[in-house]
Tab-separated table of C-alpha atoms and ligand atoms in Angstrom:
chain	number	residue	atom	x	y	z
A	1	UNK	CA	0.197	-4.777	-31.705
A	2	UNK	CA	3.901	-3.201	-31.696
A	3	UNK	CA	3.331	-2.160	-27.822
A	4	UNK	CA	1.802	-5.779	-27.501
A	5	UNK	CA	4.993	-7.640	-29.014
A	6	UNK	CA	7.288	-5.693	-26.998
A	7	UNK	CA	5.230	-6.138	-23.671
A	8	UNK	CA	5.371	-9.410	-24.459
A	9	UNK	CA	8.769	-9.996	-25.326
A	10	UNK	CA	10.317	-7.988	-22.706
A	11	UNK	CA	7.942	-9.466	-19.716
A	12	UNK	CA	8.781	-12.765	-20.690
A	13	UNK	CA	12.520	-12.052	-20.423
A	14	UNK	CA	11.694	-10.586	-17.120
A	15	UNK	CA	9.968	-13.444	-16.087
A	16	UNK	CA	6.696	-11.600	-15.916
A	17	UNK	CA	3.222	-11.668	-16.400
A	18	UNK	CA	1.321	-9.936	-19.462
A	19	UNK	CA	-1.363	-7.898	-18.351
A	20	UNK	CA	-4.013	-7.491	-21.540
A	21	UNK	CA	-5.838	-4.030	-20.422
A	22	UNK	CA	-8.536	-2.405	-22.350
A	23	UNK	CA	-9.895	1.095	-21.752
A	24	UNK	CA	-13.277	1.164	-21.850
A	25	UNK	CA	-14.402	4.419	-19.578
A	26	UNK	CA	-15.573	6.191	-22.778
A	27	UNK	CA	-17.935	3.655	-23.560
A	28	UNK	CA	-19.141	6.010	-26.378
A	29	UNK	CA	-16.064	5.768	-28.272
A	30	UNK	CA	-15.458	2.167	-27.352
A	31	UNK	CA	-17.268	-0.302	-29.435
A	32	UNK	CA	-17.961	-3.487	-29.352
A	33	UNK	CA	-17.128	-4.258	-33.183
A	34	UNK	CA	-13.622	-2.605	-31.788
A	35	UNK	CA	-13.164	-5.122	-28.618
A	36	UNK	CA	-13.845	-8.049	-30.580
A	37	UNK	CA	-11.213	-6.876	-33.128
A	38	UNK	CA	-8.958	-6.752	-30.237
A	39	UNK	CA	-9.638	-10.366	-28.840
A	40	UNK	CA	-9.591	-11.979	-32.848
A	41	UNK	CA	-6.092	-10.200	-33.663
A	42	UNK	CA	-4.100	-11.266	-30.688
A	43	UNK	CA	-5.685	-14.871	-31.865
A	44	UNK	CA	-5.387	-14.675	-35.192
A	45	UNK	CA	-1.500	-13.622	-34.346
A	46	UNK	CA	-1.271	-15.916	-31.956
A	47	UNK	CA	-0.079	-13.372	-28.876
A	48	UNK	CA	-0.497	-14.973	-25.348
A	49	UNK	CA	-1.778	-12.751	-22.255
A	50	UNK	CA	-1.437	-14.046	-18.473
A	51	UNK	CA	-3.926	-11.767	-17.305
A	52	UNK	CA	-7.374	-9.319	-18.007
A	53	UNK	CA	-10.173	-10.072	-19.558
A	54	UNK	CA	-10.392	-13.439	-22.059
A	55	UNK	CA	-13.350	-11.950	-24.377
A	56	UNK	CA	-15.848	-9.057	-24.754
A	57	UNK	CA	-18.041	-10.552	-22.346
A	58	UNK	CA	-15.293	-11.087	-20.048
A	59	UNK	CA	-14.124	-7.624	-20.134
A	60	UNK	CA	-17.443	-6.449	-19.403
A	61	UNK	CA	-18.035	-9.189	-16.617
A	62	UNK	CA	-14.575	-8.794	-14.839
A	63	UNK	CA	-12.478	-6.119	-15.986
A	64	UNK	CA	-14.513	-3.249	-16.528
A	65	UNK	CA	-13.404	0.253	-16.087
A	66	UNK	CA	-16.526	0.825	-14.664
A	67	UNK	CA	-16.424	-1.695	-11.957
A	68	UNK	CA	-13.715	1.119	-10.220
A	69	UNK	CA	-15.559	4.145	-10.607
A	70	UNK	CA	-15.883	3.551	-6.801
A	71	UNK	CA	-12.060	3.991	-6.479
A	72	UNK	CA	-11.516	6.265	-9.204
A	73	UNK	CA	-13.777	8.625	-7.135
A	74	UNK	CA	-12.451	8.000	-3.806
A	75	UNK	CA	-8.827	9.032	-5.288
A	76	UNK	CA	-10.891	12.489	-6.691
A	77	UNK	CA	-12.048	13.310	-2.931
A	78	UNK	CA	-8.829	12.888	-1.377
A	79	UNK	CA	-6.928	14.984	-3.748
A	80	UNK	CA	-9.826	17.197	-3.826
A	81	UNK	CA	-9.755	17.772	0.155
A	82	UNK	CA	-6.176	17.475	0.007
A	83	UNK	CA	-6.089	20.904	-1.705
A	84	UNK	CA	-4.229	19.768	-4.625
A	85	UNK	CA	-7.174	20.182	-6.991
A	86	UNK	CA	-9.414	23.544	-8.587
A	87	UNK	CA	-12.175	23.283	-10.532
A	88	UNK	CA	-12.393	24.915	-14.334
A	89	UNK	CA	-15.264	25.802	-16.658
A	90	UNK	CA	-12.989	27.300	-19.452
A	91	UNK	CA	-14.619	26.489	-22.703
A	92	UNK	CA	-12.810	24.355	-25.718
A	93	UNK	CA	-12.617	27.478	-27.660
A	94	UNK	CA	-11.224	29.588	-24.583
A	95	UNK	CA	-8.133	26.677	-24.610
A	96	UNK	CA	-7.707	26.695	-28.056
A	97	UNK	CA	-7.798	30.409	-27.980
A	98	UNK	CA	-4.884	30.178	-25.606
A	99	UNK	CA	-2.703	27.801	-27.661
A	100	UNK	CA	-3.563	24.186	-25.969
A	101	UNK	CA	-1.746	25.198	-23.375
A	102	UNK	CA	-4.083	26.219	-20.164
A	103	UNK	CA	-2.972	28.920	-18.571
A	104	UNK	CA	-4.474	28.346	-14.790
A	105	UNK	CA	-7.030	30.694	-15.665
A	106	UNK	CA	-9.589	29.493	-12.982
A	107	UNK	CA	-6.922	28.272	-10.536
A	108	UNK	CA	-7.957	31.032	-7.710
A	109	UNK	CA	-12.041	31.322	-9.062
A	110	UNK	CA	-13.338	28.856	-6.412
A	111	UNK	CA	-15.608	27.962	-8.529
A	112	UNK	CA	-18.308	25.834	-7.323
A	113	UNK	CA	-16.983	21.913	-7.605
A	114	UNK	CA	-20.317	20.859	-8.893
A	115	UNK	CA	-21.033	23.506	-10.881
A	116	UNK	CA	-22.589	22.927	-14.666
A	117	UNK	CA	-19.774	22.121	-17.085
A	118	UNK	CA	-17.107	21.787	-14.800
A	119	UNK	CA	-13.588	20.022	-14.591
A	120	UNK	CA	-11.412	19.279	-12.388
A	121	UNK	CA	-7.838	20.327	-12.515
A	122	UNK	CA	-4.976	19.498	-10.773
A	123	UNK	CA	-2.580	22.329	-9.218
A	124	UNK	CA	0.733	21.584	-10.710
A	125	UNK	CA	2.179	25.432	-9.939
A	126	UNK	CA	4.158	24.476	-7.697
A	127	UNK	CA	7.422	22.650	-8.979
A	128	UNK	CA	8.031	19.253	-8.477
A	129	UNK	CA	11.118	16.973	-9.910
A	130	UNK	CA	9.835	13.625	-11.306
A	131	UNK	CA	11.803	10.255	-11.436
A	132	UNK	CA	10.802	8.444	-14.215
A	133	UNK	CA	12.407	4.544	-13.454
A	134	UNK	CA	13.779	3.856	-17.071
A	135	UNK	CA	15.535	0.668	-19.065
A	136	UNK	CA	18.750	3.467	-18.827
A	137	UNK	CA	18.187	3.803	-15.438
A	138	UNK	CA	16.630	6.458	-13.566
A	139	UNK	CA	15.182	10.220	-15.527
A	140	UNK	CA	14.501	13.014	-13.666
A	141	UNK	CA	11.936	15.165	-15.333
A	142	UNK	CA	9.595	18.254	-14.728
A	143	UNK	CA	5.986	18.594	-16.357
A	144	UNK	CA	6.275	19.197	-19.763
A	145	UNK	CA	3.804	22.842	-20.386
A	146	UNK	CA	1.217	20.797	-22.563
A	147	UNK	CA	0.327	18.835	-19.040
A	148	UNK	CA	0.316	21.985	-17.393
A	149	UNK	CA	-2.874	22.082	-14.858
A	150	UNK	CA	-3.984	18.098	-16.175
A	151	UNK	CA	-7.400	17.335	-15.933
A	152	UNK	CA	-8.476	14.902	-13.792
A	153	UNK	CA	-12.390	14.728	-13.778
A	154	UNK	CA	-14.206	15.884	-16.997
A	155	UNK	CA	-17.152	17.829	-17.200
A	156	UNK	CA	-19.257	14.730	-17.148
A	157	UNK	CA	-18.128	13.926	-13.346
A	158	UNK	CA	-16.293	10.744	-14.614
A	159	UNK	CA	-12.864	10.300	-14.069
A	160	UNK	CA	-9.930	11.418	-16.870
A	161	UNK	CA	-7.867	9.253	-18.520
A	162	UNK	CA	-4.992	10.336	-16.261
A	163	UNK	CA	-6.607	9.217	-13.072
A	164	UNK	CA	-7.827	6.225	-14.186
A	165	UNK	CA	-5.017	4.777	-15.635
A	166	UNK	CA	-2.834	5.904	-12.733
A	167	UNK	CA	-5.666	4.211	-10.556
A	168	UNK	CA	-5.596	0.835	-12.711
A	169	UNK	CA	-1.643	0.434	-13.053
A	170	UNK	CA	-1.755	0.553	-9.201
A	171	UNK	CA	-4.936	-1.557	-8.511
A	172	UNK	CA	-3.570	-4.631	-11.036
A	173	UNK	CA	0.209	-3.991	-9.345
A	174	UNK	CA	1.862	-3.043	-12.540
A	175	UNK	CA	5.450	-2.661	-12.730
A	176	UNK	CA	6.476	-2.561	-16.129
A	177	UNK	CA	5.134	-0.263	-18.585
A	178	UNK	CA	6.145	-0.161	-22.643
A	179	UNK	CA	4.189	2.221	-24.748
A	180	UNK	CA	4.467	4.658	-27.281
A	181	UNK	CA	6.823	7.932	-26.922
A	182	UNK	CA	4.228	9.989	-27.996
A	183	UNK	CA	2.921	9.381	-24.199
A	184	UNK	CA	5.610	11.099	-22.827
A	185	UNK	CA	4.296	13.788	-21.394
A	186	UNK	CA	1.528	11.522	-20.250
A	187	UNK	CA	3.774	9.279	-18.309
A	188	UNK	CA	4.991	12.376	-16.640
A	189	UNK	CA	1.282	13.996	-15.807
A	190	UNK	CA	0.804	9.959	-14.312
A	191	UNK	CA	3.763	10.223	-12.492
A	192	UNK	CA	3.039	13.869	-11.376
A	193	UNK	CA	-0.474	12.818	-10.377
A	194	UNK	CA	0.929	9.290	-8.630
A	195	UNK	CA	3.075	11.677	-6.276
A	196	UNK	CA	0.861	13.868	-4.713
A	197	UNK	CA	-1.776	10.686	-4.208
A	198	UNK	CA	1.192	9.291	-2.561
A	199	UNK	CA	1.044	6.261	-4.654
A	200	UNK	CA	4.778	4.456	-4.481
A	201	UNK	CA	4.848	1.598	-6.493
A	202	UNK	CA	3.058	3.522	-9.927
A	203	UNK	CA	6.319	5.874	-9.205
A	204	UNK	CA	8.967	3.332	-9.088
A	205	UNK	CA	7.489	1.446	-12.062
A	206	UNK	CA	10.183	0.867	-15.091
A	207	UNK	CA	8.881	2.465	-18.220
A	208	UNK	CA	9.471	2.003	-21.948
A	209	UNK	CA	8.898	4.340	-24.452
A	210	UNK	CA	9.478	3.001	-28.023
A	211	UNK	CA	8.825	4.657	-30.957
A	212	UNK	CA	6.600	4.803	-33.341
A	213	UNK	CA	5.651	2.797	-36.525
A	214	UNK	CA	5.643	4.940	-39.365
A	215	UNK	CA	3.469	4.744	-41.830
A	216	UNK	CA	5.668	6.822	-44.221
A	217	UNK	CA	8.488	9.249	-42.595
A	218	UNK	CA	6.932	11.967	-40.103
A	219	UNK	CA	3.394	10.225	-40.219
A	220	UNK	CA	2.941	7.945	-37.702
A	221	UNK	CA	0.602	4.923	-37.785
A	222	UNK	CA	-2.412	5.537	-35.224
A	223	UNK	CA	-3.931	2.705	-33.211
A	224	UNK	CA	-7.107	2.318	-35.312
A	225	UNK	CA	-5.034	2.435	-38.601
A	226	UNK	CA	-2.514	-0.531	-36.986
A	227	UNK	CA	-5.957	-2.364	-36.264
A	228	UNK	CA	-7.285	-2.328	-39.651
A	229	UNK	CA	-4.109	-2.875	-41.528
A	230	UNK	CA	-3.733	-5.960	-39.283
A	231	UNK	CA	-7.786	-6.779	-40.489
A	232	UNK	CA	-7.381	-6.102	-43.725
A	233	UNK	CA	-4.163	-8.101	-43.768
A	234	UNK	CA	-6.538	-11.444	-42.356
A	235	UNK	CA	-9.118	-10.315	-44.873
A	236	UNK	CA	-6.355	-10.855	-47.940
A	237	UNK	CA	-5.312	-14.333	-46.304
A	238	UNK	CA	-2.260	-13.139	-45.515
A	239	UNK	CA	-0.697	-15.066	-42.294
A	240	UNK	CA	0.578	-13.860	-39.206
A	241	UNK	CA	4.081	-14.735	-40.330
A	242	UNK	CA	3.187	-11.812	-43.357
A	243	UNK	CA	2.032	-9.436	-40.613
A	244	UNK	CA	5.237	-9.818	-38.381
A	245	UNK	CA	7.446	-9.483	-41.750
A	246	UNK	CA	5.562	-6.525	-42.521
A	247	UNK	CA	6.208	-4.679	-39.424
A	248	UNK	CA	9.869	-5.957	-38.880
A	249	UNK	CA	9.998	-4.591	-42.510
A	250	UNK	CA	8.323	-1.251	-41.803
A	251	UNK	CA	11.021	-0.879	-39.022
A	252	UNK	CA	13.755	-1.411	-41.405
A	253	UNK	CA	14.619	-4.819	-40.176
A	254	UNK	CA	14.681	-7.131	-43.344
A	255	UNK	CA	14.493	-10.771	-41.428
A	256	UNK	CA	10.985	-12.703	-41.562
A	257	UNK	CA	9.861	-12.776	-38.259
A	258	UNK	CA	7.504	-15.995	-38.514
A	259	UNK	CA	5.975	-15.614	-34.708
A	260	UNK	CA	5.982	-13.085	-32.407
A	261	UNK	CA	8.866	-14.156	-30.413
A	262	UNK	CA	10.512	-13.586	-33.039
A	263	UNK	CA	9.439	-10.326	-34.270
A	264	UNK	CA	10.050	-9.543	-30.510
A	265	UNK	CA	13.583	-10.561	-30.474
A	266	UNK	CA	14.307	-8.833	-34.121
A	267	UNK	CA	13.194	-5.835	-32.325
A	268	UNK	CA	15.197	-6.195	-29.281
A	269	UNK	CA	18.356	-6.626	-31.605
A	270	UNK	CA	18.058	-4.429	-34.611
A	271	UNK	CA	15.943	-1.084	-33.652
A	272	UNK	CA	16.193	1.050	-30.905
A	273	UNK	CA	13.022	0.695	-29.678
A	274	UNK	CA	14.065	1.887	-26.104
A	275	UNK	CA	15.644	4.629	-27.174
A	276	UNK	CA	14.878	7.501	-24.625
A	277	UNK	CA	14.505	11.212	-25.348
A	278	UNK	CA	17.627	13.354	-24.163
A	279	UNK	CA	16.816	14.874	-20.480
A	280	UNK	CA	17.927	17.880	-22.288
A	281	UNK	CA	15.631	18.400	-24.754
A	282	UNK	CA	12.468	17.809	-22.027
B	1	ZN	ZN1	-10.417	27.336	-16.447
């Protein structure tokens, strides 16, 4: 809801439209009890979106993930034929072994593409200097190690999260990004991955990385956790006004925020919510 607020607040300074987007490629791990949270928070708080889907149904009718497996997979062959990708059957435990960090292990194997338990990496050995477009203008970056060799199809033939959301950004014409910092080196992978596809307007998109709610210092406050608290909140008939307090509060900011706009502006003002990592230290 944080992200949300800010998306909000800083597309509707901009004159922009809100794009509500829900991944829903894992369909396993995304369910419906989940969506529907979704659709009755931004209600309940009152949060307006331009664009995406309007319900569960909707989203399944309309905005599916799966409706651009078609494109997702196009975007695979070219890259694929393109040389840029190699395919990997390194275990969990063989990557863990190696600290998280793959070591390009299977990069000349030429292993079979469609061989059993197979992903598909991308070749990131040679070096490349990103340009992240930022609210302090523009970042040059390299791939941070953890993104090292991304994957971009999993072992189940569908597409990462990587490609798809690269894939998406482009297909809806986003140009303004705001999400959490601890997507960093995600953003970077995207824009990594948006280069060699050739794909302009993902890499001159403006990104936002705020930071994090905490829950208490050093622990931040995942996704699912922000959901509940927000259900549990409507469950104590608490009102959105509470909620917005709460979270201006949480951030240090002692104003009542009694709408978002509010809360949005409060953040704007008080917290450095844009603040971007040193170059240095990436
Ligand atoms: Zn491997």
């Amino acid at each position: 809801m944080f992200s949300f607020v800010l998306t909000a607040t800083l597309a509707r300074r901009c004159g922009a439209a809100i794009l509500l987007r829900i991944d829903d490629m894992d369909q396993q791990r995304v369910r419906p009890e989940y969506v529907q949270d979704i659709f009755d928070t931004l209600h309940f708080l009152e949060i307006p979106w331009e664009e995406g889907p309007r319900s569960p149904d909707d989203l399944k009718r309309e905005w599916s993930q799966l409706h651009r497996e078609a494109l997702y997979q196009q975007a695979l062959a070219a890259l694929k034929a393109g040389g840029k990708l190699f395919a990997c059957d390194c275990s969990r435990s063989r990557l863990q072994h190696a600290g998280g960090i793959y070591d390009g292990h299977c990069l000349h194997r030429q292993l079979p593409w469609d061989g059993p338990d197979v992903c598909w990496r991308v070749n990131t050995a040679a070096p490349l200097t990103l340009h992240m477009h930022t609210g302090n203008g523009l970042l040059p970056a390299t791939l941070p190690d953890e993104q090292r060799y991304f994957v971009v199809r999993k072992k189940d033939g569908h597409a990462a999260y990587q490609l798809a959301s690269v894939i998406d950004d482009d297909y809806f014409g986003i140009d303004l990004i705001v999400r959490g910092e601890d997507l960093w080196d995600s953003t970077l992978a995207q824009l990594y991955l948006a280069r060699l596809a050739g794909m302009d307007r993902f890499c001159n998109t403006t990104f936002y990385h705020h930071t994090l709610l905490m829950e208490t210092p050093g622990k931040k406050l995942s996704k699912s956790e922000g959901a509940t608290a927000v259900r549990f909140f409507r469950n104590e008939g608490k009102t959105k006004a509470d909620i917005f307090s709460a979270i201006a509060g949480m951030l240090g900011i002692r104003e009542q925020a009694p709408d978002w706009e509010t809360l949005g502006a409060l953040l704007l003002d008080h917290y450095p919510v844009f603040r971007q990592p040193a170059p240095a230290q990436r």
